[in-house]
mmCIF file of C-alpha atoms in Angstrom:
data_model
loop_
_atom_site.group_PDB
_atom_site.id
_atom_site.type_symbol
_atom_site.label_atom_id
_atom_site.label_comp_id
_atom_site.label_asym_id
_atom_site.label_seq_id
_atom_site.Cartn_x
_atom_site.Cartn_y
_atom_site.Cartn_z
ATOM 1 C CA MET A 18 -5.061 -19.517 1.827
ATOM 2 C CA TYR A 19 -4.959 -18.762 5.565
ATOM 3 C CA GLU A 20 -1.875 -20.912 6.025
ATOM 4 C CA GLU A 21 0.074 -18.860 3.490
ATOM 5 C CA MET A 22 -0.994 -15.581 5.068
ATOM 6 C CA THR A 23 -0.020 -16.675 8.571
ATOM 7 C CA ARG A 24 3.014 -18.901 8.036
ATOM 8 C CA ASP A 25 6.166 -18.158 10.034
ATOM 9 C CA ILE A 26 8.760 -15.762 8.636
ATOM 10 C CA THR A 27 12.176 -17.306 7.935
ATOM 11 C CA ALA A 28 15.647 -15.829 7.612
ATOM 12 C CA ASP A 29 15.490 -16.567 3.873
ATOM 13 C CA ASP A 30 12.296 -14.495 3.605
ATOM 14 C CA LEU A 31 14.029 -11.611 5.355
ATOM 15 C CA ASP A 32 17.125 -11.887 3.171
ATOM 16 C CA GLU A 33 15.061 -11.915 -0.019
ATOM 17 C CA PHE A 34 12.908 -8.983 1.083
ATOM 18 C CA ILE A 35 15.829 -6.843 2.274
ATOM 19 C CA SER A 36 17.845 -7.545 -0.877
ATOM 20 C CA ALA A 37 14.942 -6.405 -3.066
ATOM 21 C CA ARG A 38 14.612 -3.063 -1.274
ATOM 22 C CA ALA A 39 16.455 -0.033 -2.559
ATOM 23 C CA GLY A 40 19.401 1.089 -0.469
ATOM 24 C CA ASN A 41 20.607 4.506 0.618
ATOM 25 C CA LYS A 42 17.321 5.399 2.304
ATOM 26 C CA ALA A 43 16.888 7.582 5.383
ATOM 27 C CA ALA A 44 17.599 5.986 8.774
ATOM 28 C CA ASP A 45 14.930 5.477 11.435
ATOM 29 C CA TYR A 46 14.693 7.184 14.833
ATOM 30 C CA MET A 47 17.430 4.976 16.325
ATOM 31 C CA GLY A 48 19.744 5.574 13.367
ATOM 32 C CA VAL A 49 19.352 2.075 11.880
ATOM 33 C CA HIS A 50 19.850 2.159 8.118
ATOM 34 C CA ILE A 51 18.608 -0.366 5.575
ATOM 35 C CA ASN A 52 22.176 -0.656 4.237
ATOM 36 C CA MET A 53 23.200 -2.052 7.636
ATOM 37 C CA LEU A 54 20.788 -4.946 7.142
ATOM 38 C CA LYS A 55 21.742 -5.615 3.537
ATOM 39 C CA ILE A 56 25.152 -6.940 4.573
ATOM 40 C CA LEU A 57 23.648 -9.547 6.911
ATOM 41 C CA GLY A 58 22.770 -12.000 4.169
ATOM 42 C CA LYS A 59 26.195 -12.069 2.524
ATOM 43 C CA SER A 60 27.692 -15.434 1.565
ATOM 44 C CA TYR A 61 31.129 -16.560 0.495
ATOM 45 C CA GLN A 62 32.559 -19.276 -1.727
ATOM 46 C CA VAL A 63 34.422 -22.136 -0.028
ATOM 47 C CA GLU A 64 37.130 -24.054 -1.881
ATOM 48 C CA GLY A 65 38.590 -27.462 -1.013
ATOM 49 C CA GLU A 66 36.826 -30.361 0.685
ATOM 50 C CA LYS A 67 33.865 -28.242 1.881
ATOM 51 C CA ARG A 68 33.300 -26.705 -1.530
ATOM 52 C CA GLY A 69 30.166 -24.657 -1.847
ATOM 53 C CA VAL A 70 28.494 -21.436 -0.773
ATOM 54 C CA GLN A 71 28.474 -20.716 2.953
ATOM 55 C CA LYS A 72 26.588 -18.050 4.860
ATOM 56 C CA CYS A 73 28.536 -15.424 6.761
ATOM 57 C CA CYS A 74 28.283 -15.364 10.544
ATOM 58 C CA THR A 75 26.037 -12.301 10.199
ATOM 59 C CA TRP A 76 23.294 -14.681 9.008
ATOM 60 C CA MET A 77 22.622 -15.411 12.681
ATOM 61 C CA VAL A 78 21.310 -11.852 13.041
ATOM 62 C CA LEU A 79 18.704 -12.494 10.341
ATOM 63 C CA GLU A 80 17.667 -15.706 12.094
ATOM 64 C CA ALA A 81 17.303 -13.798 15.367
ATOM 65 C CA LEU A 82 15.206 -11.088 13.693
ATOM 66 C CA ALA A 83 12.967 -13.713 12.090
ATOM 67 C CA THR A 84 12.475 -15.363 15.497
ATOM 68 C CA LEU A 85 11.627 -11.984 17.062
ATOM 69 C CA MET A 86 9.035 -11.259 14.363
ATOM 70 C CA ASN A 87 7.374 -14.642 14.819
ATOM 71 C CA VAL A 88 7.229 -14.151 18.597
ATOM 72 C CA VAL A 89 5.579 -10.750 18.093
ATOM 73 C CA ARG A 90 3.026 -12.282 15.719
ATOM 74 C CA SER A 91 2.205 -15.167 18.062
ATOM 75 C CA THR A 92 2.033 -13.189 21.316
ATOM 76 C CA ALA A 93 0.776 -9.797 20.024
ATOM 77 C CA HIS A 94 3.351 -8.134 22.280
ATOM 78 C CA ILE A 95 4.956 -5.271 20.367
ATOM 79 C CA PRO A 96 8.320 -3.909 21.578
ATOM 80 C CA GLN A 97 8.087 -0.307 22.697
ATOM 81 C CA ALA A 98 11.135 0.522 20.566
ATOM 82 C CA TRP A 99 9.048 -0.138 17.448
ATOM 83 C CA SER A 100 6.658 2.699 18.224
ATOM 84 C CA ASP A 101 8.770 5.723 17.279
ATOM 85 C CA GLU A 102 8.223 7.260 13.843
ATOM 86 C CA ILE A 103 9.817 10.339 12.299
ATOM 87 C CA LEU A 104 7.570 12.675 10.333
ATOM 88 C CA CYS A 105 9.416 14.424 7.497
ATOM 89 C CA MET A 106 7.674 17.092 5.453
ATOM 90 C CA LEU A 107 8.902 16.940 1.847
ATOM 91 C CA PRO A 108 8.057 19.935 -0.388
ATOM 92 C CA LYS A 109 5.796 19.224 -3.354
ATOM 93 C CA VAL A 110 5.789 22.799 -4.671
ATOM 94 C CA PRO A 111 9.303 24.253 -5.123
ATOM 95 C CA GLY A 112 9.796 27.481 -3.141
ATOM 96 C CA SER A 113 6.502 27.223 -1.238
ATOM 97 C CA GLU A 114 6.542 27.647 2.553
ATOM 98 C CA LEU A 115 2.943 26.508 3.059
ATOM 99 C CA LEU A 116 2.312 23.342 5.021
ATOM 100 C CA GLN A 117 -0.369 22.252 2.550
ATOM 101 C CA ASP A 118 2.262 22.156 -0.200
ATOM 102 C CA THR A 119 4.269 19.438 1.556
ATOM 103 C CA ARG A 120 3.996 15.660 1.610
ATOM 104 C CA PRO A 121 4.265 13.981 5.043
ATOM 105 C CA ILE A 122 6.570 10.950 4.920
ATOM 106 C CA GLY A 123 6.832 8.625 7.911
ATOM 107 C CA LEU A 124 10.178 6.968 8.710
ATOM 108 C CA LEU A 125 9.207 3.838 10.630
ATOM 109 C CA GLU A 126 11.390 1.773 12.921
ATOM 110 C CA THR A 127 13.311 -0.486 10.540
ATOM 111 C CA VAL A 128 12.451 -3.925 11.952
ATOM 112 C CA ARG A 129 8.782 -3.054 12.336
ATOM 113 C CA ASN A 130 8.714 -1.743 8.777
ATOM 114 C CA LEU A 131 10.244 -4.995 7.534
ATOM 115 C CA LEU A 132 7.583 -7.003 9.371
ATOM 116 C CA ASP A 133 4.818 -4.858 7.850
ATOM 117 C CA GLY A 134 6.287 -5.393 4.388
ATOM 118 C CA LEU A 135 6.719 -9.159 4.791
ATOM 119 C CA GLU A 136 3.148 -9.599 6.010
ATOM 120 C CA TYR A 137 1.811 -7.482 3.173
ATOM 121 C CA ARG A 138 3.811 -9.509 0.630
ATOM 122 C CA GLN A 139 2.306 -12.761 1.915
ATOM 123 C CA VAL A 140 -1.210 -11.306 1.764
ATOM 124 C CA ASN A 141 -0.697 -9.656 -1.634
ATOM 125 C CA ARG A 142 0.355 -12.954 -3.203
ATOM 126 C CA VAL A 143 -2.921 -14.527 -2.091
ATOM 127 C CA TRP A 144 -4.918 -11.530 -3.330
ATOM 128 C CA ALA A 145 -3.191 -11.756 -6.720
ATOM 129 C CA ARG A 146 -3.885 -15.493 -7.010
ATOM 130 C CA TYR A 147 -7.606 -15.018 -6.451
ATOM 131 C CA ALA A 148 -7.830 -11.658 -8.291
ATOM 132 C CA ALA A 149 -9.193 -10.048 -5.132
ATOM 133 C CA LEU A 150 -8.113 -6.567 -6.242
ATOM 134 C CA SER A 151 -9.008 -6.770 -9.923
ATOM 135 C CA ALA A 152 -10.073 -3.093 -10.059
ATOM 136 C CA GLN A 153 -6.853 -1.798 -8.474
ATOM 137 C CA ASN A 154 -3.712 -1.436 -10.613
ATOM 138 C CA GLY A 155 -1.601 0.158 -7.890
ATOM 139 C CA PHE A 156 0.467 -1.975 -5.488
ATOM 140 C CA SER A 157 -0.759 -5.219 -7.086
ATOM 141 C CA LEU A 158 1.435 -8.041 -8.367
ATOM 142 C CA GLY A 159 1.756 -8.024 -12.155
ATOM 143 C CA LYS A 160 0.087 -4.606 -12.496
ATOM 144 C CA GLY A 161 1.277 -1.034 -12.756
ATOM 145 C CA THR A 162 0.821 2.286 -14.495
ATOM 146 C CA ASP A 163 0.922 0.550 -17.890
ATOM 147 C CA ASN A 164 -2.421 -1.117 -17.166
ATOM 148 C CA SER A 165 -4.122 2.196 -16.457
ATOM 149 C CA ARG A 166 -2.397 3.955 -19.339
ATOM 150 C CA THR A 167 -3.342 1.253 -21.855
ATOM 151 C CA VAL A 168 -7.050 1.407 -21.046
ATOM 152 C CA THR A 169 -7.291 5.193 -21.069
ATOM 153 C CA THR A 170 -5.273 5.507 -24.309
ATOM 154 C CA ALA A 171 -7.398 2.880 -26.048
ATOM 155 C CA ILE A 172 -10.620 4.656 -25.062
ATOM 156 C CA ALA A 173 -9.317 8.046 -26.229
ATOM 157 C CA GLU A 174 -8.147 6.673 -29.585
ATOM 158 C CA TYR A 175 -11.386 4.759 -30.178
ATOM 159 C CA CYS A 176 -13.543 7.818 -29.460
ATOM 160 C CA TYR A 177 -11.379 9.993 -31.716
ATOM 161 C CA LEU A 178 -11.393 7.593 -34.673
ATOM 162 C CA TYR A 179 -15.076 6.628 -34.555
ATOM 163 C CA LYS A 180 -16.491 9.932 -33.236
ATOM 164 C CA LYS A 181 -17.959 8.261 -30.159
ATOM 165 C CA MET A 182 -18.985 10.137 -27.038
ATOM 166 C CA SER A 183 -17.483 9.329 -23.678
ATOM 167 C CA ILE A 184 -17.654 11.168 -20.363
ATOM 168 C CA VAL A 185 -14.400 11.076 -18.401
ATOM 169 C CA VAL A 186 -13.795 12.248 -14.823
ATOM 170 C CA THR A 187 -10.557 12.000 -12.820
ATOM 171 C CA ARG A 188 -10.272 12.179 -9.040
ATOM 172 C CA ASP A 189 -7.414 12.613 -6.585
ATOM 173 C CA VAL A 190 -7.652 12.440 -2.782
ATOM 174 C CA ARG A 191 -5.762 14.842 -0.518
ATOM 175 C CA ARG A 192 -3.605 13.133 2.115
ATOM 176 C CA ALA A 193 -4.996 9.784 0.979
ATOM 177 C CA PHE A 194 -2.919 7.429 3.136
ATOM 178 C CA ASP A 195 -3.449 9.640 6.189
ATOM 179 C CA SER A 196 -7.250 9.578 5.957
ATOM 180 C CA PRO A 197 -8.671 6.097 6.735
ATOM 181 C CA SER A 198 -9.735 5.379 10.302
ATOM 182 C CA TRP A 199 -8.296 2.213 11.829
ATOM 183 C CA THR A 200 -11.362 0.382 13.118
ATOM 184 C CA GLY A 201 -14.095 1.396 10.703
ATOM 185 C CA SER A 202 -11.984 1.455 7.564
ATOM 186 C CA LEU A 203 -8.693 -0.435 7.684
ATOM 187 C CA GLU A 204 -9.820 -3.345 9.844
ATOM 188 C CA SER A 205 -13.119 -3.854 8.044
ATOM 189 C CA GLY A 206 -11.450 -3.612 4.634
ATOM 190 C CA LEU A 207 -8.754 -6.182 5.453
ATOM 191 C CA LEU A 208 -11.256 -8.563 7.051
ATOM 192 C CA ARG A 209 -13.512 -8.261 4.009
ATOM 193 C CA LEU A 210 -10.646 -9.443 1.784
ATOM 194 C CA GLY A 211 -10.050 -12.552 3.845
ATOM 195 C CA VAL A 212 -7.079 -11.504 5.984
ATOM 196 C CA PRO A 213 -7.168 -13.466 9.282
ATOM 197 C CA ARG A 214 -8.583 -11.443 12.154
ATOM 198 C CA ARG A 215 -5.491 -11.960 14.323
ATOM 199 C CA GLU A 216 -3.206 -10.545 11.615
ATOM 200 C CA VAL A 217 -5.506 -7.568 11.075
ATOM 201 C CA ARG A 218 -5.688 -6.679 14.772
ATOM 202 C CA LEU A 219 -1.915 -7.011 15.167
ATOM 203 C CA TYR A 220 -1.263 -4.729 12.192
ATOM 204 C CA THR A 221 -3.667 -2.020 13.335
ATOM 205 C CA LYS A 222 -2.264 -2.304 16.870
ATOM 206 C CA ARG A 223 1.219 -1.485 15.549
ATOM 207 C CA VAL A 224 -0.200 1.519 13.681
ATOM 208 C CA ARG A 225 -2.183 2.802 16.695
ATOM 209 C CA GLN A 226 0.735 2.348 19.069
ATOM 210 C CA ALA A 227 3.043 4.544 16.995
ATOM 211 C CA ARG A 228 4.502 7.737 18.479
ATOM 212 C CA MET A 229 5.101 10.392 15.859
ATOM 213 C CA ARG A 230 8.016 12.812 16.187
ATOM 214 C CA VAL A 231 8.357 15.719 13.785
ATOM 215 C CA ARG A 232 11.864 16.353 12.479
ATOM 216 C CA CYS A 233 12.727 20.047 12.537
ATOM 217 C CA SER A 234 15.814 22.284 12.440
ATOM 218 C CA TYR A 235 16.655 21.833 16.140
ATOM 219 C CA GLY A 236 16.059 18.081 16.351
ATOM 220 C CA TYR A 237 12.868 16.139 17.115
ATOM 221 C CA ALA A 238 9.654 17.434 18.619
ATOM 222 C CA GLU A 239 7.930 15.728 21.526
ATOM 223 C CA PRO A 240 6.172 12.469 20.533
ATOM 224 C CA ALA A 241 2.500 12.639 19.666
ATOM 225 C CA SER A 242 -0.074 9.912 19.061
ATOM 226 C CA LYS A 243 -1.952 9.540 15.784
ATOM 227 C CA LYS A 244 -5.701 9.385 15.290
ATOM 228 C CA CYS A 245 -5.953 7.656 11.913
ATOM 229 C CA GLY A 246 -4.197 6.780 8.697
ATOM 230 C CA ASN A 247 -1.354 4.675 7.341
ATOM 231 C CA PRO A 248 2.107 6.276 7.293
ATOM 232 C CA GLN A 249 3.330 7.212 3.834
ATOM 233 C CA GLY A 250 6.602 5.365 3.506
ATOM 234 C CA GLY A 251 5.442 2.288 5.423
ATOM 235 C CA GLN A 252 5.945 -1.042 3.659
ATOM 236 C CA GLY A 253 2.471 -2.242 4.646
ATOM 237 C CA SER A 254 0.607 0.992 3.926
ATOM 238 C CA PRO A 255 -0.195 0.238 0.245
ATOM 239 C CA GLY A 256 -2.036 -2.920 1.258
ATOM 240 C CA GLY A 257 -4.019 -1.000 3.852
ATOM 241 C CA TRP A 258 -5.114 1.580 1.298
ATOM 242 C CA SER A 259 -6.069 -1.068 -1.287
ATOM 243 C CA ALA A 260 -8.188 -2.907 1.280
ATOM 244 C CA PHE A 261 -9.777 0.308 2.531
ATOM 245 C CA GLU A 262 -10.957 1.416 -0.910
ATOM 246 C CA ASP A 263 -11.839 -2.002 -2.310
ATOM 247 C CA PRO A 264 -15.590 -1.714 -1.464
ATOM 248 C CA ASP A 265 -15.850 1.342 -3.712
ATOM 249 C CA ASN A 266 -13.786 -0.321 -6.447
ATOM 250 C CA THR A 267 -15.919 -3.464 -6.262
ATOM 251 C CA ASP A 268 -19.029 -1.315 -6.634
ATOM 252 C CA TRP A 269 -17.523 -0.012 -9.887
ATOM 253 C CA GLU A 270 -17.321 -3.498 -11.322
ATOM 254 C CA ARG A 271 -20.931 -4.279 -10.416
ATOM 255 C CA ASP A 272 -22.301 -0.987 -11.727
ATOM 256 C CA GLU A 273 -23.180 -1.571 -15.394
ATOM 257 C CA THR A 274 -25.263 1.591 -15.807
ATOM 258 C CA GLY A 275 -24.035 3.488 -18.885
ATOM 259 C CA ASN A 276 -20.779 1.566 -19.119
ATOM 260 C CA PHE A 277 -18.394 2.285 -21.955
ATOM 261 C CA HIS A 278 -17.894 -0.710 -24.270
ATOM 262 C CA LEU A 279 -14.513 -0.811 -25.960
ATOM 263 C CA PRO A 280 -14.340 -3.283 -28.909
ATOM 264 C CA VAL A 281 -11.467 -5.747 -28.594
ATOM 265 C CA THR A 282 -12.157 -8.298 -31.321
ATOM 266 C CA GLU A 283 -15.122 -9.036 -33.550
ATOM 267 C CA GLY A 284 -18.046 -9.861 -31.312
ATOM 268 C CA CYS A 285 -16.095 -9.145 -28.137
ATOM 269 C CA SER A 286 -15.850 -5.887 -26.191
ATOM 270 C CA LEU A 287 -14.447 -4.654 -22.878
ATOM 271 C CA SER A 288 -17.060 -3.152 -20.569
ATOM 272 C CA THR A 289 -15.421 -0.602 -18.322
ATOM 273 C CA SER A 290 -16.558 2.190 -16.042
ATOM 274 C CA SER A 291 -13.432 3.062 -14.082
ATOM 275 C CA ASP A 292 -9.762 2.478 -13.473
ATOM 276 C CA ALA A 293 -7.686 2.970 -10.324
ATOM 277 C CA PHE A 294 -4.032 3.410 -9.534
ATOM 278 C CA ALA A 295 -3.654 3.864 -5.770
ATOM 279 C CA ASP A 296 -5.815 6.887 -4.838
ATOM 280 C CA ASP A 297 -5.950 8.257 -8.407
ATOM 281 C CA LYS A 298 -9.240 7.391 -10.087
ATOM 282 C CA PHE A 299 -10.362 7.460 -13.692
ATOM 283 C CA TYR A 300 -14.100 7.210 -14.395
ATOM 284 C CA VAL A 301 -15.513 6.714 -17.895
ATOM 285 C CA LYS A 302 -19.136 6.322 -18.896
ATOM 286 C CA ALA A 303 -20.988 6.409 -22.188
ATOM 287 C CA THR A 304 -23.992 8.325 -20.827
ATOM 288 C CA VAL A 305 -24.555 11.304 -18.553
ATOM 289 C CA GLU A 306 -26.958 9.276 -16.416
ATOM 290 C CA GLY A 307 -24.339 6.602 -15.892
ATOM 291 C CA MET A 308 -21.711 9.114 -14.824
ATOM 292 C CA GLU A 309 -24.104 10.868 -12.430
ATOM 293 C CA ARG A 310 -24.934 7.552 -10.796
ATOM 294 C CA ARG A 311 -21.255 6.620 -10.539
ATOM 295 C CA LEU A 312 -20.242 9.949 -8.969
ATOM 296 C CA MET A 313 -23.133 9.908 -6.510
ATOM 297 C CA ARG A 314 -22.148 6.457 -5.212
ATOM 298 C CA THR A 315 -18.456 7.324 -5.048
ATOM 299 C CA SER A 316 -19.220 10.615 -3.306
ATOM 300 C CA ALA A 317 -21.252 8.743 -0.697
ATOM 301 C CA PHE A 318 -18.243 6.505 0.007
ATOM 302 C CA ALA A 319 -15.922 9.518 0.253
ATOM 303 C CA CYS A 320 -18.253 11.434 2.565
ATOM 304 C CA PHE A 321 -18.790 8.446 4.838
ATOM 305 C CA HIS A 322 -15.015 8.024 5.280
ATOM 306 C CA GLU A 323 -14.325 11.786 5.346
ATOM 307 C CA LEU A 324 -12.051 11.781 2.284
ATOM 308 C CA GLU A 325 -11.102 15.184 0.881
ATOM 309 C CA VAL A 326 -10.997 15.406 -2.910
ATOM 310 C CA GLN A 327 -8.442 17.762 -4.464
ATOM 311 C CA ALA A 328 -10.372 19.972 -6.863
ATOM 312 C CA LYS A 329 -7.212 21.209 -8.644
ATOM 313 C CA LYS A 330 -6.183 17.674 -9.583
ATOM 314 C CA SER A 331 -9.642 16.378 -10.389
#
């Protein structure tokens, strides 16, 4: 397990990861665009005696980037050029000029963002193999919104047809990715899920070392350091959030008080108390006492980590 999480990154890994990413995204602070990297892995067909597929000379750039990433991982020395991030405020409410109605998106340095994404992919594959994030449908291999939608629809239809009572509560966190502290939340969550300590410290070091610049009408503001959080838009941020909130999600699975039992087949039922997709939560209990207990324990987790729940979306 540890070997797969910590193995060296190859040029083939980079080529596969870059090819899978969507193009035409915003450039980073230095103006490097993901489309510039997509052409590096091109190949061409050779006819004649040396028939076959050959890599273009640009493949050497991918090999150099892979070597750079492995040196950073082995020495824990992070290039200063990787530290700059651009903060873009995207409007969530059309026509609103309020800051609270915007979503902060971080544009990370491209190579650093690729390294974050490659490391998270290696870790996520191990988590999926051992079902480490069984209560989380967001950012997990083989899962998605369909998992959450199927469970909630089945519960609603069952209660409607058989006149059963269920108590349902939804919860949404404001500025979710920006909330977790690095040491007490992100590091402890990743270590709890078996990520090697060296990889955890290197990841949080890259996050802490970042210098945020706000993009405005006249250019970029002076750089400022960050106090907490994962940047929205970072390739490794989903894994950080999943690890941060896993203790609360694991507590769901262990809490059997007043669980809702959904019949699947004769003599077999699904016992469920909650469902999660990223920071959006869905709680369901069959009794008031069970729901009160669930909300009290979840509220304790939120208060301890200073999470702000959005009342309008909950």
